C-alpha cells in the first residue's frame, strides 16, 4: 500500500515496509515545476520593484509637504518654548498637574518609533509620580494606545485612532478638540511627546 501527496515542488512518497514501518521517499521536481517556480519568483520580483517605486514616491511627497509646512510651525516656539530631546529632559519643571500627549501611528512597520514613544511616556509618568505630582495621558494613534493601555491603563483619559495621513489643519483642529474634551484646559501644563523626521533612517524624539 502506498500514499502520495504533494508539498511545494517536492513529491514525497510514504511506503509501508515489511515490519509496518513507513519509509519516506523524496522525488525530484520536474522541469515544468522548476519553470513555474522560476516564473513565479520573477513575478514576485517585479511586484516588489513596483512597490519600492510607489513607496519612494510617497516618501518624496511626504518630505516635500514637511519641508513646506515647517515654517508655519515656527510660532509654536514662542508659546511652548524650544522642544527638548527626551534624553535631555528631567521634567523637574513640570507643575503639579500635567497632561502628557503621546503621538504615535495607527500602523506598524515604523521600526522603534512607536515603541520609543511609549517607553518615553512610561518613563515620564514614573518621574512625575516620583516627584509626588499628578499626570494623565492622552494618546494619538492606535499603536501607542495598544502599548500604553497594557502598561499604564489607569493614566489614559482619551485616545484618538484612525488618524488620517497626511496631517492637515482640519485634522489638527479635530485632535485639539478631542484634547480639550479630555479636559486639557484643566491642567497646569501639557507635554507633547513626538518624533521629528530627519531622513528615512534617522529621527529625533
Short mmCIF file of C-alpha atoms in Angstrom, two decimals:
data_model
loop_
_atom_site.label_atom_id
_atom_site.label_comp_id
_atom_site.label_asym_id
_atom_site.label_seq_id
_atom_site.Cartn_x
_atom_site.Cartn_y
_atom_site.Cartn_z
CA UNK A 1 0.00 0.00 0.00
CA UNK A 2 1.45 3.46 -0.94
CA UNK A 3 0.41 7.05 -0.24
CA UNK A 4 1.41 10.00 -2.46
CA UNK A 5 0.98 13.69 -1.63
CA UNK A 6 2.40 16.96 -2.99
CA UNK A 7 4.19 19.57 -0.93
CA UNK A 8 5.72 22.51 -2.83
CA UNK A 9 8.00 21.28 -5.59
CA UNK A 10 8.87 18.01 -3.84
CA UNK A 11 6.67 14.93 -4.08
CA UNK A 12 7.34 12.70 -1.06
CA UNK A 13 6.05 9.15 -1.06
CA UNK A 14 5.28 7.09 2.01
CA UNK A 15 5.71 3.34 1.56
CA UNK A 16 4.88 0.72 4.17
CA UNK A 17 7.81 -1.54 5.00
CA UNK A 18 7.77 -5.23 5.84
CA UNK A 19 7.64 -4.54 9.61
CA UNK A 20 4.93 -1.88 9.49
CA UNK A 21 7.47 0.99 9.34
CA UNK A 22 6.94 3.94 6.98
CA UNK A 23 9.83 4.90 4.70
CA UNK A 24 9.75 8.41 3.16
CA UNK A 25 11.00 8.64 -0.43
CA UNK A 26 11.55 12.15 -1.88
CA UNK A 27 11.11 12.62 -5.62
CA UNK A 28 12.82 15.20 -7.84
CA UNK A 29 10.90 18.19 -9.20
CA UNK A 30 10.08 18.06 -12.89
CA UNK A 31 11.28 20.62 -15.44
CA UNK A 32 7.77 22.04 -15.66
CA UNK A 33 7.63 22.56 -11.90
CA UNK A 34 11.01 24.29 -11.93
CA UNK A 35 9.93 26.57 -14.79
CA UNK A 36 6.73 27.50 -12.95
CA UNK A 37 8.72 28.29 -9.80
CA UNK A 38 11.16 30.49 -11.73
CA UNK A 39 8.30 32.35 -13.40
CA UNK A 40 6.61 32.87 -10.02
CA UNK A 41 9.83 34.22 -8.49
CA UNK A 42 10.28 36.65 -11.39
CA UNK A 43 6.72 37.89 -10.98
CA UNK A 44 7.30 38.46 -7.26
CA UNK A 45 10.46 40.41 -8.10
CA UNK A 46 8.52 42.67 -10.47
CA UNK A 47 5.81 43.28 -7.88
CA UNK A 48 8.39 44.08 -5.20
CA UNK A 49 10.14 46.52 -7.54
CA UNK A 50 6.85 48.29 -8.24
CA UNK A 51 6.09 48.53 -4.52
CA UNK A 52 9.52 50.09 -3.91
CA UNK A 53 8.84 52.72 -6.57
CA UNK A 54 5.45 53.56 -5.07
CA UNK A 55 6.92 53.79 -1.55
CA UNK A 56 9.74 56.06 -2.76
CA UNK A 57 7.23 58.36 -4.48
CA UNK A 58 5.08 58.55 -1.33
CA UNK A 59 8.13 59.28 0.84
CA UNK A 60 9.26 62.05 -1.51
CA UNK A 61 5.80 63.60 -1.42
CA UNK A 62 5.72 63.50 2.39
CA UNK A 63 9.20 65.05 2.58
CA UNK A 64 8.12 67.90 0.29
CA UNK A 65 4.98 68.58 2.35
CA UNK A 66 7.01 68.51 5.57
CA UNK A 67 9.55 70.98 4.16
CA UNK A 68 6.81 73.41 3.14
CA UNK A 69 4.89 73.07 6.44
CA UNK A 70 7.77 73.53 8.90
CA UNK A 71 7.95 77.35 8.60
CA UNK A 72 4.29 77.55 9.60
CA UNK A 73 5.14 75.76 12.86
CA UNK A 74 7.75 78.29 13.96
CA UNK A 75 5.24 80.32 16.02
CA UNK A 76 4.73 77.41 18.44
CA UNK A 77 8.22 78.04 19.86
CA UNK A 78 7.05 81.40 21.23
CA UNK A 79 4.21 79.64 23.08
CA UNK A 80 5.75 76.40 24.29
CA UNK A 81 9.46 77.17 24.12
CA UNK A 82 12.14 75.18 22.37
CA UNK A 83 11.48 71.47 22.04
CA UNK A 84 13.73 69.23 24.12
CA UNK A 85 15.05 65.78 23.37
CA UNK A 86 13.72 63.10 25.69
CA UNK A 87 17.19 62.16 26.92
CA UNK A 88 17.94 65.80 27.84
CA UNK A 89 14.70 66.46 29.75
CA UNK A 90 14.39 65.99 33.52
CA UNK A 91 10.72 67.10 33.86
CA UNK A 92 11.52 68.70 37.22
CA UNK A 93 9.97 71.94 35.95
CA UNK A 94 6.53 70.41 35.42
CA UNK A 95 3.77 71.83 37.64
CA UNK A 96 1.60 69.84 40.00
CA UNK A 97 -0.87 68.56 37.36
CA UNK A 98 0.10 67.80 33.76
CA UNK A 99 -1.37 66.15 30.69
CA UNK A 100 1.01 64.06 28.56
CA UNK A 101 0.02 63.74 24.90
CA UNK A 102 1.75 60.91 23.02
CA UNK A 103 1.76 60.98 19.21
CA UNK A 104 2.18 57.56 17.58
CA UNK A 105 0.92 55.94 14.37
CA UNK A 106 -2.04 53.73 13.51
CA UNK A 107 0.16 51.32 11.54
CA UNK A 108 3.26 49.32 12.33
CA UNK A 109 6.46 48.86 10.31
CA UNK A 110 7.86 52.04 11.85
CA UNK A 111 10.91 50.50 13.46
CA UNK A 112 11.27 51.64 17.05
CA UNK A 113 9.34 54.90 16.66
CA UNK A 114 6.13 53.80 18.36
CA UNK A 115 7.97 51.71 20.96
CA UNK A 116 10.25 54.64 21.83
CA UNK A 117 7.27 56.97 22.25
CA UNK A 118 5.51 54.51 24.55
CA UNK A 119 8.66 53.84 26.58
CA UNK A 120 9.31 57.58 26.94
CA UNK A 121 5.78 58.21 28.17
CA UNK A 122 6.14 55.45 30.75
CA UNK A 123 9.40 56.99 31.96
CA UNK A 124 7.83 60.45 32.20
CA UNK A 125 4.91 59.10 34.21
CA UNK A 126 7.33 57.33 36.56
CA UNK A 127 9.40 60.50 37.07
CA UNK A 128 6.29 62.61 37.71
CA UNK A 129 4.98 60.06 40.22
CA UNK A 130 8.36 60.02 41.98
CA UNK A 131 8.05 63.80 42.43
CA UNK A 132 4.60 63.35 44.05
CA UNK A 133 2.92 65.14 41.16
CA UNK A 134 -0.12 64.19 39.09
CA UNK A 135 -0.32 63.40 35.38
CA UNK A 136 -2.71 61.88 32.87
CA UNK A 137 -2.07 60.58 29.36
CA UNK A 138 -3.84 61.18 26.05
CA UNK A 139 -2.75 59.01 23.12
CA UNK A 140 -2.95 59.74 19.40
CA UNK A 141 -2.52 56.62 17.25
CA UNK A 142 -3.59 53.02 17.67
CA UNK A 143 -0.07 51.61 18.23
CA UNK A 144 0.60 53.91 21.16
CA UNK A 145 -2.84 53.23 22.61
CA UNK A 146 -2.32 49.46 22.45
CA UNK A 147 1.11 49.61 24.09
CA UNK A 148 0.26 52.11 26.82
CA UNK A 149 -3.08 50.53 27.67
CA UNK A 150 -1.17 47.45 28.78
CA UNK A 151 1.40 49.37 30.82
CA UNK A 152 -0.48 52.32 32.38
CA UNK A 153 -4.21 51.89 31.63
CA UNK A 154 -5.23 53.90 34.70
CA UNK A 155 -3.46 57.01 33.36
CA UNK A 156 -5.12 57.15 29.91
CA UNK A 157 -8.01 59.60 29.73
CA UNK A 158 -8.52 59.87 25.97
CA UNK A 159 -7.26 58.17 22.78
CA UNK A 160 -7.59 59.15 19.11
CA UNK A 161 -7.18 56.42 16.49
CA UNK A 162 -7.62 56.13 12.72
CA UNK A 163 -5.93 59.50 12.24
CA UNK A 164 -5.77 60.17 8.52
CA UNK A 165 -2.38 60.93 6.95
CA UNK A 166 -1.03 63.35 5.82
CA UNK A 167 -1.93 65.83 8.50
CA UNK A 168 -3.94 68.97 7.74
CA UNK A 169 -5.16 71.98 9.69
CA UNK A 170 -8.61 70.40 9.94
CA UNK A 171 -7.05 67.24 11.40
CA UNK A 172 -5.01 69.26 13.91
CA UNK A 173 -8.16 71.14 14.94
CA UNK A 174 -10.03 67.86 15.44
CA UNK A 175 -7.23 66.43 17.61
CA UNK A 176 -7.09 69.67 19.63
CA UNK A 177 -10.86 69.49 20.16
CA UNK A 178 -10.53 65.92 21.44
CA UNK A 179 -7.84 67.01 23.89
CA UNK A 180 -10.00 69.88 25.11
CA UNK A 181 -12.85 67.44 25.61
CA UNK A 182 -10.45 65.33 27.66
CA UNK A 183 -10.03 68.32 30.00
CA UNK A 184 -6.73 69.73 28.71
CA UNK A 185 -7.68 73.24 29.87
CA UNK A 186 -7.93 71.99 33.46
CA UNK A 187 -4.24 71.02 33.59
CA UNK A 188 -1.35 73.27 34.57
CA UNK A 189 0.78 72.10 31.63
CA UNK A 190 0.52 69.95 28.51
CA UNK A 191 3.55 67.87 27.45
CA UNK A 192 3.61 66.68 23.82
CA UNK A 193 5.77 63.63 23.08
CA UNK A 194 6.51 63.13 19.38
CA UNK A 195 9.28 62.30 16.92
CA UNK A 196 10.96 64.66 14.43
CA UNK A 197 11.75 63.29 10.98
CA UNK A 198 15.32 63.83 9.73
CA UNK A 199 15.60 61.28 6.93
CA UNK A 200 14.49 57.75 6.14
CA UNK A 201 16.97 56.27 8.62
CA UNK A 202 17.16 58.96 11.34
CA UNK A 203 14.58 60.63 13.57
CA UNK A 204 14.72 62.63 16.81
CA UNK A 205 12.46 62.32 19.83
#
